[in-house]
Amino acid sequence: MSWDWRIYVLWMLLVGLIQAFKVESCIEEERLALLDLNSYFRSHGLSNPGRSWLGEREKDEYNCCAWERVHCNSTTQHVIELDLSALVESNQSPWVFNVTMLQPFGQLMSLDLSLNNIGGLVEKDSTLYI
């Protein structure tokens, strides 16, 4: 009987230590996809979605769940919401968005691309103009 409580206390300490040192980070494939999106937007003359999208290993900048305009599931750390609205300048001409760039975000539930003057969507080799 005397060992039961000691094992329990040891177990609780171990669980507490694991929780204390748990590193929360986004899914690496999704982080890389966000960096690709950033490059894609900049190549089309759009502004950077946020300073934190640089992807450097400083503070929370490596954890894309802490980036501006990105929201992740608190349990799975998958990106579930992207706010990519209003990235264009007022005089930006219409451009075509490649929706295949969103494929890595398998659990994405909300995407805001409003106010970006998107003139069409491209998926693989075909283009759909809106």
Coordinates of N, CA and C in Angstrom, one line a residue:
M1 N 0.8 -1.2 0.0 CA 0.0 0.0 0.0 C 0.9 1.3 0.0
S2 N 2.0 1.2 0.7 CA 2.8 2.4 0.8 C 3.4 2.9 -0.5
W3 N 3.5 2.0 -1.5 CA 4.1 2.3 -2.8 C 3.0 2.9 -3.7
D4 N 1.8 2.6 -3.5 CA 0.7 3.1 -4.3 C 0.7 4.7 -4.4
W5 N 0.8 5.3 -3.3 CA 0.7 6.8 -3.4 C 2.0 7.4 -3.9
R6 N 3.1 6.7 -3.7 CA 4.4 7.2 -4.3 C 4.4 7.1 -5.8
I7 N 3.9 6.0 -6.3 CA 3.8 5.8 -7.7 C 2.8 6.9 -8.3
Y8 N 1.7 7.1 -7.6 CA 0.8 8.1 -8.1 C 1.4 9.5 -8.1
V9 N 2.1 9.9 -7.1 CA 2.8 11.2 -7.0 C 3.9 11.3 -8.1
L10 N 4.6 10.2 -8.3 CA 5.7 10.2 -9.3 C 5.0 10.4 -10.7
W11 N 3.9 9.7 -10.9 CA 3.2 9.8 -12.2 C 2.7 11.2 -12.4
M12 N 2.1 11.8 -11.4 CA 1.6 13.2 -11.6 C 2.7 14.2 -11.8
L13 N 3.9 14.0 -11.2 CA 5.0 14.9 -11.4 C 5.5 14.7 -12.9
L14 N 5.5 13.5 -13.4 CA 6.0 13.3 -14.7 C 5.0 13.9 -15.7
V15 N 3.7 13.8 -15.5 CA 2.7 14.4 -16.4 C 2.8 15.9 -16.3
G16 N 3.0 16.4 -15.1 CA 3.2 17.9 -15.0 C 4.4 18.4 -15.7
L17 N 5.5 17.7 -15.6 CA 6.7 18.1 -16.3 C 6.6 18.1 -17.8
I18 N 5.9 17.0 -18.3 CA 5.6 16.9 -19.8 C 4.8 18.1 -20.2
Q19 N 3.8 18.5 -19.5 CA 2.9 19.6 -19.9 C 3.7 20.9 -19.8
A20 N 4.5 21.0 -18.8 CA 5.3 22.3 -18.6 C 6.3 22.5 -19.8
F21 N 6.9 21.5 -20.3 CA 7.9 21.6 -21.3 C 7.3 21.3 -22.7
K22 N 6.1 21.1 -22.8 CA 5.5 20.8 -24.1 C 5.6 22.0 -25.1
V23 N 6.2 21.7 -26.2 CA 6.4 22.8 -27.2 C 5.2 22.7 -28.2
E24 N 4.5 23.8 -28.2 CA 3.4 23.9 -29.1 C 3.9 24.6 -30.4
S25 N 3.6 23.9 -31.5 CA 4.0 24.4 -32.8 C 3.0 23.9 -33.8
C26 N 3.0 24.6 -34.9 CA 2.1 24.2 -36.0 C 2.6 23.0 -36.7
I27 N 1.8 22.5 -37.6 CA 2.3 21.4 -38.4 C 3.3 21.9 -39.4
E28 N 4.4 21.2 -39.6 CA 5.5 21.7 -40.4 C 5.1 21.9 -41.9
E29 N 4.3 20.9 -42.4 CA 3.8 21.0 -43.8 C 3.0 22.3 -44.0
E30 N 2.2 22.6 -43.0 CA 1.3 23.8 -43.1 C 2.1 25.1 -42.9
R31 N 3.2 25.1 -42.1 CA 4.1 26.2 -42.0 C 4.7 26.5 -43.3
L32 N 5.2 25.5 -43.9 CA 5.9 25.7 -45.2 C 4.9 26.1 -46.3
A33 N 3.7 25.6 -46.2 CA 2.7 26.1 -47.2 C 2.3 27.6 -47.0
L34 N 2.3 28.0 -45.7 CA 2.1 29.4 -45.4 C 3.2 30.3 -46.0
L35 N 4.4 29.8 -45.9 CA 5.6 30.6 -46.4 C 5.5 30.6 -47.9
D36 N 5.0 29.5 -48.6 CA 4.8 29.5 -50.0 C 3.7 30.5 -50.4
L37 N 2.7 30.5 -49.6 CA 1.6 31.5 -49.9 C 2.1 32.9 -49.8
N38 N 2.9 33.2 -48.8 CA 3.5 34.5 -48.7 C 4.3 34.9 -49.9
S39 N 5.2 33.9 -50.4 CA 6.0 34.2 -51.6 C 5.1 34.4 -52.8
Y40 N 4.1 33.6 -52.9 CA 3.1 33.7 -54.0 C 2.4 35.0 -54.0
F41 N 2.0 35.5 -52.9 CA 1.3 36.8 -52.8 C 2.3 37.9 -53.2
R42 N 3.5 37.8 -52.7 CA 4.5 38.9 -52.9 C 4.8 38.9 -54.4
S43 N 4.9 37.7 -55.1 CA 5.2 37.7 -56.5 C 4.1 38.3 -57.3
H44 N 2.9 38.4 -56.8 CA 1.8 39.0 -57.5 C 1.5 40.4 -57.0
G45 N 2.5 41.0 -56.3 CA 2.4 42.4 -55.9 C 1.5 42.7 -54.7
L46 N 1.2 41.6 -54.0 CA 0.4 41.8 -52.8 C 1.3 42.0 -51.6
S47 N 0.7 42.6 -50.5 CA 1.6 42.9 -49.4 C 1.7 41.6 -48.5
N48 N 2.7 41.7 -47.7 CA 3.0 40.6 -46.8 C 1.8 40.4 -45.8
P49 N 1.3 39.2 -45.6 CA 0.2 39.0 -44.6 C 0.5 39.5 -43.2
G50 N 1.8 39.5 -42.9 CA 2.2 39.9 -41.5 C 3.6 39.8 -41.3
R51 N 4.2 40.6 -40.4 CA 5.6 40.5 -40.1 C 6.0 39.1 -39.6
S52 N 5.1 38.5 -38.9 CA 5.4 37.2 -38.3 C 5.5 36.1 -39.4
W53 N 5.1 36.3 -40.6 CA 5.2 35.3 -41.7 C 6.6 35.1 -42.3
L54 N 7.6 35.6 -41.6 CA 8.9 35.5 -42.1 C 9.5 34.1 -41.9
G55 N 8.9 33.3 -40.9 CA 9.3 32.0 -40.7 C 10.6 31.7 -40.0
E56 N 11.1 32.7 -39.4 CA 12.4 32.6 -38.7 C 12.3 31.9 -37.4
R57 N 13.3 31.4 -36.9 CA 13.3 30.6 -35.6 C 13.5 31.6 -34.4
E58 N 12.7 32.6 -34.3 CA 12.8 33.5 -33.2 C 11.5 33.5 -32.5
K59 N 11.5 33.3 -31.2 CA 10.3 33.4 -30.4 C 9.1 32.6 -31.0
D60 N 8.0 33.2 -31.3 CA 6.9 32.6 -31.8 C 6.9 32.6 -33.3
E61 N 7.9 33.1 -34.0 CA 7.9 33.3 -35.4 C 8.0 31.9 -36.1
Y62 N 8.5 30.9 -35.5 CA 8.6 29.6 -36.1 C 7.3 28.9 -35.9
N63 N 6.5 29.2 -34.9 CA 5.2 28.6 -34.6 C 4.1 29.4 -35.4
C64 N 3.7 28.8 -36.5 CA 2.8 29.6 -37.4 C 1.4 29.7 -36.7
C65 N 1.1 29.0 -35.7 CA -0.1 29.2 -34.9 C -0.2 30.5 -34.2
A66 N 1.0 31.1 -34.0 CA 1.1 32.4 -33.4 C 1.2 33.5 -34.4
W67 N 1.2 33.2 -35.6 CA 1.3 34.3 -36.7 C 0.0 35.1 -36.8
E68 N 0.2 36.3 -37.3 CA -1.0 37.2 -37.6 C -1.8 36.5 -38.7
R69 N -3.1 36.6 -38.6 CA -4.1 36.1 -39.5 C -4.2 34.6 -39.6
V70 N -3.5 33.9 -38.7 CA -3.6 32.4 -38.7 C -4.2 31.9 -37.4
H71 N -5.1 31.0 -37.4 CA -5.7 30.4 -36.2 C -5.6 28.9 -36.3
C72 N -5.2 28.3 -35.3 CA -5.0 26.8 -35.3 C -5.9 26.2 -34.2
N73 N -6.2 24.9 -34.5 CA -6.9 24.1 -33.5 C -6.0 24.0 -32.3
S74 N -6.5 24.2 -31.1 CA -5.7 24.2 -29.9 C -5.2 22.8 -29.5
T75 N -5.9 21.8 -30.0 CA -5.5 20.4 -29.7 C -4.5 19.9 -30.7
T76 N -4.9 20.0 -32.0 CA -4.2 19.3 -33.1 C -3.1 20.2 -33.7
Q77 N -3.2 21.5 -33.4 CA -2.3 22.5 -34.0 C -2.4 22.6 -35.5
H78 N -3.4 22.1 -36.1 CA -3.7 22.3 -37.5 C -4.2 23.7 -37.8
V79 N -3.9 24.3 -38.9 CA -4.5 25.6 -39.3 C -5.9 25.3 -39.6
I80 N -6.8 26.1 -38.9 CA -8.2 25.9 -39.2 C -8.9 27.2 -39.8
E81 N -8.1 28.3 -39.7 CA -8.7 29.6 -40.1 C -7.6 30.5 -40.7
L82 N -7.8 31.0 -41.9 CA -6.8 32.0 -42.5 C -7.6 33.3 -42.8
D83 N -7.1 34.4 -42.4 CA -7.6 35.7 -42.7 C -6.6 36.3 -43.7
L84 N -6.9 36.2 -45.0 CA -6.0 36.8 -46.0 C -6.6 37.9 -46.7
S85 N -7.5 38.6 -46.0 CA -8.2 39.7 -46.6 C -7.4 41.0 -46.8
A86 N -7.7 41.8 -47.8 CA -7.2 43.1 -48.0 C -5.6 43.1 -48.0
L87 N -5.1 42.3 -48.9 CA -3.6 42.3 -49.0 C -3.2 43.1 -50.2
V88 N -4.1 43.6 -51.0 CA -3.8 44.4 -52.2 C -3.8 45.9 -52.0
E89 N -3.1 46.6 -52.8 CA -3.1 48.0 -52.8 C -4.4 48.4 -53.6
S90 N -4.9 49.6 -53.4 CA -6.1 50.0 -54.0 C -6.0 50.0 -55.5
N91 N -4.9 50.2 -56.1 CA -4.7 50.3 -57.6 C -4.3 49.0 -58.2
Q92 N -4.3 47.9 -57.4 CA -3.9 46.6 -57.9 C -4.8 46.0 -59.0
S93 N -4.3 45.6 -60.1 CA -5.1 45.0 -61.1 C -5.6 43.6 -60.7
P94 N -6.7 43.1 -61.3 CA -7.1 41.7 -60.9 C -6.0 40.7 -61.2
W95 N -6.0 39.7 -60.4 CA -5.0 38.6 -60.5 C -5.7 37.3 -60.3
V96 N -5.1 36.2 -60.7 CA -5.7 34.8 -60.6 C -5.0 34.1 -59.4
F97 N -5.8 33.5 -58.5 CA -5.4 32.8 -57.3 C -5.3 31.3 -57.6
N98 N -4.2 30.7 -57.3 CA -4.0 29.3 -57.5 C -4.5 28.6 -56.2
V99 N -5.7 28.0 -56.3 CA -6.3 27.4 -55.1 C -5.6 26.1 -54.7
T100 N -4.8 25.5 -55.5 CA -4.1 24.3 -55.1 C -3.1 24.6 -54.0
M101 N -2.7 25.9 -53.8 CA -1.8 26.2 -52.7 C -2.5 26.0 -51.4
L102 N -3.8 25.8 -51.3 CA -4.5 25.5 -50.1 C -4.6 24.0 -49.7
Q103 N -4.1 23.2 -50.6 CA -4.2 21.7 -50.4 C -3.6 21.2 -49.1
P104 N -2.4 21.8 -48.6 CA -1.8 21.3 -47.4 C -2.7 21.6 -46.1
F105 N -3.7 22.4 -46.3 CA -4.5 22.8 -45.1 C -5.8 21.9 -45.1
G106 N -5.6 20.7 -44.7 CA -6.7 19.7 -44.8 C -7.8 19.9 -43.8
Q107 N -7.5 20.7 -42.7 CA -8.5 21.0 -41.7 C -9.0 22.4 -41.7
L108 N -8.7 23.1 -42.8 CA -9.1 24.5 -42.9 C -10.6 24.6 -42.9
M109 N -11.2 25.4 -42.0 CA -12.6 25.6 -42.0 C -13.1 27.0 -42.4
S110 N -12.2 28.0 -42.3 CA -12.6 29.3 -42.7 C -11.4 30.0 -43.4
L111 N -11.7 30.6 -44.6 CA -10.8 31.3 -45.4 C -11.4 32.6 -45.9
D112 N -10.7 33.7 -45.5 CA -11.2 35.0 -46.0 C -10.2 35.6 -47.0
L113 N -10.6 35.6 -48.2 CA -9.8 36.2 -49.3 C -10.4 37.5 -49.8
S114 N -11.3 38.1 -49.0 CA -12.1 39.3 -49.5 C -11.1 40.5 -49.7
L115 N -11.6 41.4 -50.5 CA -10.9 42.7 -50.8 C -9.5 42.5 -51.3
N116 N -9.3 41.5 -52.2 CA -8.0 41.2 -52.8 C -8.1 41.4 -54.3
N117 N -9.2 41.8 -54.9 CA -9.3 42.0 -56.3 C -8.9 40.7 -57.1
I118 N -9.4 39.6 -56.6 CA -9.1 38.3 -57.3 C -10.0 38.3 -58.5
G119 N -9.4 38.1 -59.7 CA -10.2 38.1 -61.0 C -10.5 36.7 -61.4
G120 N -9.9 35.6 -60.8 CA -10.1 34.3 -61.2 C -9.4 33.3 -60.3
L121 N -9.8 32.0 -60.5 CA -9.2 31.0 -59.7 C -8.6 30.0 -60.6
V122 N -7.4 29.4 -60.3 CA -6.8 28.4 -61.1 C -6.7 27.2 -60.3
E123 N -7.0 26.0 -60.8 CA -6.8 24.8 -60.2 C -6.2 23.8 -61.2
K124 N -5.0 23.4 -60.8 CA -4.1 22.6 -61.7 C -3.9 23.3 -63.0
D125 N -4.3 22.8 -64.1 CA -4.0 23.4 -65.4 C -5.2 24.2 -66.0
S126 N -6.3 24.3 -65.3 CA -7.4 25.0 -65.9 C -7.7 26.3 -65.1
T127 N -8.3 27.2 -65.7 CA -8.6 28.5 -65.0 C -10.1 28.8 -65.0
L128 N -10.6 29.2 -63.9 CA -12.0 29.6 -63.8 C -12.0 31.0 -63.4
Y129 N -12.6 31.9 -64.3 CA -12.7 33.3 -64.0 C -14.0 33.6 -63.3
I130 N -13.9 34.5 -62.4 CA -15.1 34.9 -61.7 C -15.5 36.3 -61.9

